Amino acid sequence: MSQQVIGFHYTLKDKEGNLIDTSVESSPLLYLEGSGQIIPGLEKEITPLNVGDKKDIEVKAADAYGEVIEDLRITVQKSQFPADKDLQIGDQFQVNEEENAPIFTVIEIEGENIHIDGNHPMAGHDLFFEVEVTEKRAATPEEVSHGHAHGEGGHQH
């Protein structure tokens, strides 16, 4: 069976019901099935749906952005940053240019101690989606070779 491009609108909330993100006032999100463009737990639930189907989906942390990895929460000295850098909580950076190197976020500053976290900001969180499938079609050979959906809501070249 060939890969599909699936389009959907979503509203994402946390376990308390607080809105995190939504596509409702914009274009539906398009993804290429099996390409890793959306979190695995969400893709697993959306793939069997048909155009027009609506579903509430709970995605456990392990099937979303993973559990928190404590080894990615570290403390470094301010001297390890460029001297002219005015560090702020929320600043993000990569420690090297490797393709899959984690992005670290400054989470706390205590004098010379800078606490950083390489986990995804949503790691350890269960996610709650309301979805509506808006499109389902066979992927074009170009989309398959590029590894992503093209067009509005996907990726334009």
Short mmCIF file of N, CA and C in Angstrom, two decimals:
data_model
loop_
_atom_site.label_atom_id
_atom_site.label_comp_id
_atom_site.label_asym_id
_atom_site.label_seq_id
_atom_site.Cartn_x
_atom_site.Cartn_y
_atom_site.Cartn_z
N MET A 1 0.83 -1.18 0.00
CA MET A 1 0.00 0.00 0.00
C MET A 1 0.88 1.25 0.00
N SER A 2 0.49 2.26 -0.77
CA SER A 2 1.30 3.47 -0.87
C SER A 2 1.07 4.38 0.34
N GLN A 3 2.03 5.25 0.55
CA GLN A 3 1.91 6.20 1.66
C GLN A 3 0.81 7.21 1.33
N GLN A 4 0.19 7.73 2.39
CA GLN A 4 -0.86 8.72 2.24
C GLN A 4 -0.41 10.05 2.81
N VAL A 5 -1.01 11.11 2.29
CA VAL A 5 -0.92 12.42 2.91
C VAL A 5 -2.25 12.60 3.63
N ILE A 6 -2.17 12.96 4.90
CA ILE A 6 -3.36 13.13 5.73
C ILE A 6 -3.37 14.55 6.27
N GLY A 7 -4.52 15.21 6.11
CA GLY A 7 -4.69 16.55 6.63
C GLY A 7 -5.68 16.52 7.78
N PHE A 8 -5.42 17.32 8.80
CA PHE A 8 -6.34 17.36 9.93
C PHE A 8 -6.24 18.68 10.67
N HIS A 9 -7.35 19.07 11.26
CA HIS A 9 -7.37 20.17 12.21
C HIS A 9 -7.22 19.56 13.59
N TYR A 10 -6.61 20.31 14.49
CA TYR A 10 -6.43 19.82 15.86
C TYR A 10 -6.57 20.95 16.86
N THR A 11 -6.95 20.57 18.03
CA THR A 11 -6.85 21.43 19.21
C THR A 11 -6.14 20.59 20.26
N LEU A 12 -5.07 21.12 20.79
CA LEU A 12 -4.23 20.41 21.76
C LEU A 12 -4.39 21.07 23.13
N LYS A 13 -4.66 20.24 24.14
CA LYS A 13 -4.79 20.73 25.51
C LYS A 13 -3.95 19.86 26.44
N ASP A 14 -3.64 20.43 27.59
CA ASP A 14 -2.95 19.64 28.62
C ASP A 14 -3.99 18.93 29.47
N LYS A 15 -3.52 18.18 30.49
CA LYS A 15 -4.45 17.37 31.29
C LYS A 15 -5.43 18.22 32.10
N GLU A 16 -5.10 19.50 32.33
CA GLU A 16 -6.01 20.39 33.05
C GLU A 16 -7.02 21.05 32.10
N GLY A 17 -6.88 20.78 30.79
CA GLY A 17 -7.80 21.37 29.82
C GLY A 17 -7.35 22.72 29.29
N ASN A 18 -6.13 23.14 29.61
CA ASN A 18 -5.61 24.41 29.12
C ASN A 18 -5.19 24.27 27.65
N LEU A 19 -5.57 25.24 26.83
CA LEU A 19 -5.22 25.24 25.41
C LEU A 19 -3.72 25.41 25.25
N ILE A 20 -3.11 24.51 24.47
CA ILE A 20 -1.68 24.61 24.15
C ILE A 20 -1.51 25.13 22.73
N ASP A 21 -2.31 24.59 21.79
CA ASP A 21 -2.17 24.96 20.38
C ASP A 21 -3.41 24.51 19.63
N THR A 22 -3.67 25.15 18.51
CA THR A 22 -4.78 24.75 17.66
C THR A 22 -4.52 25.17 16.22
N SER A 23 -5.10 24.46 15.29
CA SER A 23 -5.01 24.81 13.88
C SER A 23 -6.34 25.33 13.35
N VAL A 24 -7.34 25.42 14.21
CA VAL A 24 -8.71 25.68 13.78
C VAL A 24 -8.86 26.98 12.98
N GLU A 25 -8.15 28.02 13.32
CA GLU A 25 -8.27 29.30 12.60
C GLU A 25 -7.28 29.41 11.44
N SER A 26 -6.60 28.32 11.10
CA SER A 26 -5.64 28.35 10.00
C SER A 26 -5.83 27.12 9.13
N SER A 27 -4.86 26.84 8.30
CA SER A 27 -4.93 25.68 7.42
C SER A 27 -4.77 24.40 8.22
N PRO A 28 -5.39 23.30 7.77
CA PRO A 28 -5.16 22.02 8.42
C PRO A 28 -3.68 21.63 8.32
N LEU A 29 -3.22 20.85 9.26
CA LEU A 29 -1.87 20.33 9.23
C LEU A 29 -1.85 19.13 8.29
N LEU A 30 -0.89 19.09 7.37
CA LEU A 30 -0.72 17.95 6.48
C LEU A 30 0.54 17.20 6.88
N TYR A 31 0.47 15.86 6.84
CA TYR A 31 1.67 15.08 7.10
C TYR A 31 1.71 13.88 6.18
N LEU A 32 2.92 13.42 5.93
CA LEU A 32 3.14 12.21 5.14
C LEU A 32 3.19 11.04 6.10
N GLU A 33 2.27 10.13 5.90
CA GLU A 33 2.17 8.95 6.76
C GLU A 33 3.51 8.24 6.88
N GLY A 34 3.89 7.92 8.12
CA GLY A 34 5.12 7.15 8.37
C GLY A 34 6.40 7.95 8.28
N SER A 35 6.31 9.27 8.15
CA SER A 35 7.52 10.08 7.97
C SER A 35 8.07 10.64 9.27
N GLY A 36 7.34 10.46 10.37
CA GLY A 36 7.79 11.00 11.65
C GLY A 36 7.50 12.48 11.81
N GLN A 37 6.61 13.03 10.98
CA GLN A 37 6.30 14.46 11.07
C GLN A 37 5.41 14.80 12.24
N ILE A 38 4.64 13.85 12.74
CA ILE A 38 3.84 14.09 13.93
C ILE A 38 4.17 13.01 14.95
N ILE A 39 3.80 13.26 16.19
CA ILE A 39 4.15 12.31 17.25
C ILE A 39 3.49 10.95 16.99
N PRO A 40 4.18 9.86 17.33
CA PRO A 40 3.71 8.51 17.00
C PRO A 40 2.32 8.17 17.53
N GLY A 41 2.04 8.54 18.77
CA GLY A 41 0.74 8.20 19.36
C GLY A 41 -0.41 8.87 18.64
N LEU A 42 -0.20 10.07 18.13
CA LEU A 42 -1.24 10.78 17.38
C LEU A 42 -1.41 10.16 16.00
N GLU A 43 -0.30 9.88 15.33
CA GLU A 43 -0.38 9.28 13.99
C GLU A 43 -1.10 7.94 14.03
N LYS A 44 -0.80 7.14 15.04
CA LYS A 44 -1.44 5.82 15.16
C LYS A 44 -2.96 5.93 15.24
N GLU A 45 -3.45 6.95 15.91
CA GLU A 45 -4.90 7.14 16.07
C GLU A 45 -5.56 7.80 14.86
N ILE A 46 -4.83 8.67 14.16
CA ILE A 46 -5.41 9.39 13.02
C ILE A 46 -5.44 8.53 11.76
N THR A 47 -4.40 7.74 11.53
CA THR A 47 -4.27 6.99 10.29
C THR A 47 -5.51 6.20 9.89
N PRO A 48 -6.18 5.49 10.79
CA PRO A 48 -7.36 4.72 10.36
C PRO A 48 -8.63 5.55 10.15
N LEU A 49 -8.60 6.83 10.52
CA LEU A 49 -9.79 7.66 10.39
C LEU A 49 -10.06 8.03 8.93
N ASN A 50 -11.29 8.40 8.64
CA ASN A 50 -11.70 8.83 7.31
C ASN A 50 -11.94 10.33 7.30
N VAL A 51 -11.96 10.92 6.11
CA VAL A 51 -12.24 12.34 5.97
C VAL A 51 -13.58 12.64 6.63
N GLY A 52 -13.60 13.69 7.44
CA GLY A 52 -14.81 14.08 8.16
C GLY A 52 -14.90 13.51 9.56
N ASP A 53 -14.12 12.47 9.85
CA ASP A 53 -14.14 11.87 11.19
C ASP A 53 -13.55 12.84 12.20
N LYS A 54 -14.17 12.86 13.39
CA LYS A 54 -13.67 13.64 14.51
C LYS A 54 -13.40 12.66 15.65
N LYS A 55 -12.34 12.96 16.41
CA LYS A 55 -12.01 12.06 17.50
C LYS A 55 -11.25 12.82 18.59
N ASP A 56 -11.53 12.49 19.84
CA ASP A 56 -10.73 12.95 20.97
C ASP A 56 -9.67 11.89 21.22
N ILE A 57 -8.42 12.32 21.28
CA ILE A 57 -7.30 11.40 21.38
C ILE A 57 -6.41 11.80 22.54
N GLU A 58 -6.16 10.85 23.44
CA GLU A 58 -5.19 11.06 24.51
C GLU A 58 -3.91 10.35 24.11
N VAL A 59 -2.82 11.09 24.12
CA VAL A 59 -1.51 10.52 23.79
C VAL A 59 -0.65 10.57 25.04
N LYS A 60 -0.29 9.42 25.54
CA LYS A 60 0.58 9.32 26.72
C LYS A 60 1.97 9.88 26.38
N ALA A 61 2.65 10.39 27.38
CA ALA A 61 3.96 11.02 27.19
C ALA A 61 4.92 10.12 26.41
N ALA A 62 4.93 8.84 26.70
CA ALA A 62 5.86 7.92 26.03
C ALA A 62 5.63 7.86 24.53
N ASP A 63 4.40 8.10 24.08
CA ASP A 63 4.08 8.08 22.65
C ASP A 63 3.99 9.48 22.07
N ALA A 64 4.39 10.48 22.85
CA ALA A 64 4.37 11.87 22.39
C ALA A 64 5.83 12.34 22.28
N TYR A 65 6.28 13.10 23.27
CA TYR A 65 7.65 13.62 23.26
C TYR A 65 8.55 12.87 24.23
N GLY A 66 8.07 11.73 24.72
CA GLY A 66 8.86 10.89 25.60
C GLY A 66 8.78 11.32 27.06
N GLU A 67 9.31 10.46 27.89
CA GLU A 67 9.40 10.76 29.31
C GLU A 67 10.59 11.69 29.54
N VAL A 68 10.61 12.35 30.66
CA VAL A 68 11.73 13.22 31.00
C VAL A 68 12.96 12.36 31.26
N ILE A 69 14.06 12.74 30.65
CA ILE A 69 15.35 12.07 30.85
C ILE A 69 16.16 12.96 31.79
N GLU A 70 16.30 12.51 33.03
CA GLU A 70 16.96 13.34 34.06
C GLU A 70 18.40 13.68 33.68
N ASP A 71 19.08 12.79 32.94
CA ASP A 71 20.47 13.05 32.54
C ASP A 71 20.59 14.23 31.58
N LEU A 72 19.47 14.70 31.01
CA LEU A 72 19.49 15.86 30.13
C LEU A 72 19.22 17.16 30.89
N ARG A 73 19.05 17.06 32.20
CA ARG A 73 18.91 18.23 33.07
C ARG A 73 20.22 18.38 33.81
N ILE A 74 20.98 19.39 33.44
CA ILE A 74 22.33 19.53 34.01
C ILE A 74 22.57 20.98 34.44
N THR A 75 23.61 21.13 35.23
CA THR A 75 24.04 22.45 35.67
C THR A 75 25.44 22.68 35.13
N VAL A 76 25.61 23.83 34.50
CA VAL A 76 26.92 24.21 33.96
C VAL A 76 27.27 25.58 34.53
N GLN A 77 28.52 25.94 34.39
CA GLN A 77 28.98 27.23 34.88
C GLN A 77 28.77 28.31 33.81
N LYS A 78 28.44 29.50 34.28
CA LYS A 78 28.22 30.63 33.37
C LYS A 78 29.45 30.87 32.49
N SER A 79 30.63 30.53 33.00
CA SER A 79 31.87 30.73 32.25
C SER A 79 31.93 29.86 30.98
N GLN A 80 31.05 28.86 30.87
CA GLN A 80 31.03 28.01 29.68
C GLN A 80 30.28 28.66 28.52
N PHE A 81 29.67 29.80 28.76
CA PHE A 81 28.96 30.54 27.72
C PHE A 81 29.82 31.70 27.27
N PRO A 82 29.57 32.23 26.08
CA PRO A 82 30.33 33.41 25.64
C PRO A 82 30.18 34.54 26.67
N ALA A 83 31.28 35.24 26.94
CA ALA A 83 31.30 36.27 27.97
C ALA A 83 30.29 37.38 27.71
N ASP A 84 30.01 37.66 26.44
CA ASP A 84 29.09 38.75 26.11
C ASP A 84 27.62 38.30 26.06
N LYS A 85 27.36 37.05 26.40
CA LYS A 85 26.00 36.51 26.34
C LYS A 85 25.25 36.85 27.61
N ASP A 86 24.13 37.58 27.45
CA ASP A 86 23.26 37.91 28.58
C ASP A 86 22.21 36.80 28.68
N LEU A 87 22.49 35.79 29.49
CA LEU A 87 21.60 34.63 29.59
C LEU A 87 20.29 34.98 30.26
N GLN A 88 19.22 34.43 29.71
CA GLN A 88 17.88 34.61 30.25
C GLN A 88 17.21 33.24 30.35
N ILE A 89 16.31 33.07 31.32
CA ILE A 89 15.52 31.84 31.38
C ILE A 89 14.70 31.74 30.10
N GLY A 90 14.72 30.56 29.51
CA GLY A 90 14.02 30.34 28.24
C GLY A 90 14.93 30.38 27.03
N ASP A 91 16.17 30.91 27.17
CA ASP A 91 17.11 30.89 26.05
C ASP A 91 17.36 29.45 25.62
N GLN A 92 17.48 29.23 24.32
CA GLN A 92 17.72 27.89 23.79
C GLN A 92 18.98 27.88 22.93
N PHE A 93 19.66 26.72 22.92
CA PHE A 93 20.88 26.58 22.14
C PHE A 93 21.20 25.10 21.95
N GLN A 94 22.05 24.82 20.97
CA GLN A 94 22.59 23.47 20.78
C GLN A 94 24.05 23.51 21.15
N VAL A 95 24.53 22.41 21.75
CA VAL A 95 25.92 22.39 22.16
C VAL A 95 26.86 22.02 21.02
N ASN A 96 26.32 21.44 19.97
CA ASN A 96 27.11 21.16 18.78
C ASN A 96 26.18 21.15 17.57
N GLU A 97 26.72 20.97 16.41
CA GLU A 97 25.92 21.05 15.19
C GLU A 97 25.54 19.69 14.62
N GLU A 98 25.62 18.64 15.42
CA GLU A 98 25.19 17.32 14.96
C GLU A 98 23.70 17.36 14.68
N GLU A 99 23.27 16.62 13.67
CA GLU A 99 21.88 16.68 13.21
C GLU A 99 20.86 16.43 14.31
N ASN A 100 21.09 15.47 15.18
CA ASN A 100 20.11 15.13 16.22
C ASN A 100 20.53 15.59 17.62
N ALA A 101 21.43 16.57 17.68
CA ALA A 101 21.85 17.08 18.98
C ALA A 101 20.66 17.75 19.67
N PRO A 102 20.48 17.49 20.96
CA PRO A 102 19.33 18.10 21.64
C PRO A 102 19.46 19.62 21.73
N ILE A 103 18.32 20.26 21.79
CA ILE A 103 18.28 21.69 22.03
C ILE A 103 18.10 21.86 23.54
N PHE A 104 18.98 22.62 24.14
CA PHE A 104 18.92 22.86 25.57
C PHE A 104 18.24 24.19 25.84
N THR A 105 17.49 24.24 26.94
CA THR A 105 16.80 25.45 27.37
C THR A 105 17.31 25.83 28.76
N VAL A 106 17.61 27.11 28.93
CA VAL A 106 17.99 27.61 30.25
C VAL A 106 16.72 27.63 31.10
N ILE A 107 16.73 26.87 32.21
CA ILE A 107 15.52 26.79 33.05
C ILE A 107 15.67 27.51 34.39
N GLU A 108 16.93 27.79 34.79
CA GLU A 108 17.13 28.50 36.05
C GLU A 108 18.54 29.07 36.06
N ILE A 109 18.69 30.24 36.66
CA ILE A 109 20.00 30.87 36.80
C ILE A 109 20.20 31.18 38.28
N GLU A 110 21.26 30.60 38.85
CA GLU A 110 21.61 30.83 40.26
C GLU A 110 23.06 31.28 40.30
N GLY A 111 23.26 32.57 40.24
CA GLY A 111 24.62 33.11 40.25
C GLY A 111 25.41 32.59 39.07
N GLU A 112 26.47 31.84 39.36
CA GLU A 112 27.31 31.28 38.30
C GLU A 112 26.80 29.92 37.79
N ASN A 113 25.80 29.35 38.47
CA ASN A 113 25.23 28.07 38.06
C ASN A 113 24.07 28.29 37.09
N ILE A 114 24.18 27.69 35.91
CA ILE A 114 23.15 27.79 34.89
C ILE A 114 22.54 26.40 34.73
N HIS A 115 21.27 26.28 35.05
CA HIS A 115 20.57 25.00 34.94
C HIS A 115 19.93 24.93 33.56
N ILE A 116 20.27 23.86 32.82
CA ILE A 116 19.76 23.70 31.46
C ILE A 116 19.07 22.34 31.32
N ASP A 117 18.16 22.27 30.37
CA ASP A 117 17.36 21.06 30.16
C ASP A 117 17.33 20.74 28.68
N GLY A 118 17.77 19.53 28.32
CA GLY A 118 17.79 19.09 26.93
C GLY A 118 16.56 18.29 26.54
N ASN A 119 15.59 18.16 27.44
CA ASN A 119 14.34 17.47 27.10
C ASN A 119 13.46 18.40 26.26
N HIS A 120 12.61 17.81 25.43
CA HIS A 120 11.61 18.61 24.73
C HIS A 120 10.72 19.26 25.80
N PRO A 121 10.27 20.49 25.59
CA PRO A 121 9.42 21.14 26.60
C PRO A 121 8.16 20.35 26.96
N MET A 122 7.69 19.49 26.07
CA MET A 122 6.48 18.70 26.34
C MET A 122 6.81 17.28 26.83
N ALA A 123 8.09 16.97 27.04
CA ALA A 123 8.46 15.66 27.55
C ALA A 123 7.82 15.45 28.92
N GLY A 124 7.34 14.24 29.14
CA GLY A 124 6.73 13.90 30.41
C GLY A 124 5.27 14.30 30.53
N HIS A 125 4.72 14.89 29.49
CA HIS A 125 3.33 15.35 29.52
C HIS A 125 2.44 14.48 28.64
N ASP A 126 1.30 14.05 29.19
CA ASP A 126 0.26 13.43 28.37
C ASP A 126 -0.44 14.56 27.63
N LEU A 127 -0.80 14.30 26.38
CA LEU A 127 -1.41 15.33 25.53
C LEU A 127 -2.82 14.92 25.13
N PHE A 128 -3.68 15.90 25.00
CA PHE A 128 -5.09 15.65 24.69
C PHE A 128 -5.48 16.43 23.45
N PHE A 129 -5.82 15.70 22.40
CA PHE A 129 -6.14 16.29 21.11
C PHE A 129 -7.61 16.11 20.77
N GLU A 130 -8.18 17.12 20.13
CA GLU A 130 -9.45 16.99 19.43
C GLU A 130 -9.06 17.14 17.97
N VAL A 131 -9.34 16.13 17.15
CA VAL A 131 -8.94 16.18 15.75
C VAL A 131 -10.14 15.99 14.83
N GLU A 132 -9.99 16.54 13.62
CA GLU A 132 -10.94 16.31 12.55
C GLU A 132 -10.14 16.10 11.28
N VAL A 133 -10.31 14.95 10.64
CA VAL A 133 -9.58 14.65 9.41
C VAL A 133 -10.23 15.43 8.26
N THR A 134 -9.42 16.18 7.54
CA THR A 134 -9.92 17.03 6.46
C THR A 134 -9.52 16.54 5.07
N GLU A 135 -8.51 15.69 5.01
CA GLU A 135 -7.99 15.26 3.71
C GLU A 135 -7.26 13.94 3.88
N LYS A 136 -7.39 13.12 2.85
CA LYS A 136 -6.63 11.87 2.77
C LYS A 136 -6.44 11.58 1.30
N ARG A 137 -5.20 11.42 0.90
CA ARG A 137 -4.91 11.14 -0.51
C ARG A 137 -3.59 10.39 -0.61
N ALA A 138 -3.39 9.77 -1.76
CA ALA A 138 -2.12 9.10 -2.00
C ALA A 138 -1.02 10.15 -2.13
N ALA A 139 0.10 9.88 -1.52
CA ALA A 139 1.25 10.79 -1.62
C ALA A 139 1.80 10.74 -3.04
N THR A 140 2.29 11.88 -3.51
CA THR A 140 2.93 11.92 -4.82
C THR A 140 4.33 11.32 -4.70
N PRO A 141 4.89 10.86 -5.81
CA PRO A 141 6.27 10.35 -5.76
C PRO A 141 7.25 11.40 -5.22
N GLU A 142 7.01 12.67 -5.55
CA GLU A 142 7.88 13.73 -5.07
C GLU A 142 7.78 13.86 -3.54
N GLU A 143 6.58 13.79 -2.99
CA GLU A 143 6.41 13.86 -1.54
C GLU A 143 7.11 12.70 -0.86
N VAL A 144 6.97 11.51 -1.41
CA VAL A 144 7.61 10.33 -0.84
C VAL A 144 9.13 10.50 -0.87
N SER A 145 9.67 10.96 -2.00
CA SER A 145 11.12 11.11 -2.10
C SER A 145 11.65 12.21 -1.19
N HIS A 146 10.85 13.26 -0.97
CA HIS A 146 11.26 14.35 -0.09
C HIS A 146 11.01 14.03 1.39
N GLY A 147 10.12 13.07 1.66
CA GLY A 147 9.86 12.65 3.03
C GLY A 147 8.88 13.52 3.78
N HIS A 148 8.09 14.34 3.05
CA HIS A 148 7.09 15.19 3.70
C HIS A 148 6.00 15.58 2.72
N ALA A 149 4.87 16.02 3.28
CA ALA A 149 3.75 16.48 2.45
C ALA A 149 4.07 17.84 1.86
N HIS A 150 3.54 18.09 0.68
CA HIS A 150 3.67 19.41 0.04
C HIS A 150 2.32 20.09 0.04
N GLY A 151 2.33 21.39 -0.15
CA GLY A 151 1.09 22.13 -0.24
C GLY A 151 0.76 22.83 1.04
N GLU A 152 -0.33 23.59 1.02
CA GLU A 152 -0.74 24.37 2.18
C GLU A 152 -0.91 23.47 3.38
N GLY A 153 -0.30 23.84 4.50
CA GLY A 153 -0.37 23.03 5.72
C GLY A 153 0.71 21.96 5.79
N GLY A 154 1.40 21.71 4.67
CA GLY A 154 2.50 20.75 4.64
C GLY A 154 3.81 21.52 4.51
N HIS A 155 4.46 21.40 3.35
CA HIS A 155 5.72 22.10 3.16
C HIS A 155 5.79 22.58 1.72
N GLN A 156 6.06 23.84 1.52
CA GLN A 156 6.22 24.39 0.18
C GLN A 156 7.71 24.51 -0.10
N HIS A 157 8.07 24.32 -1.35
CA HIS A 157 9.48 24.54 -1.75
C HIS A 157 9.61 25.88 -2.42
#
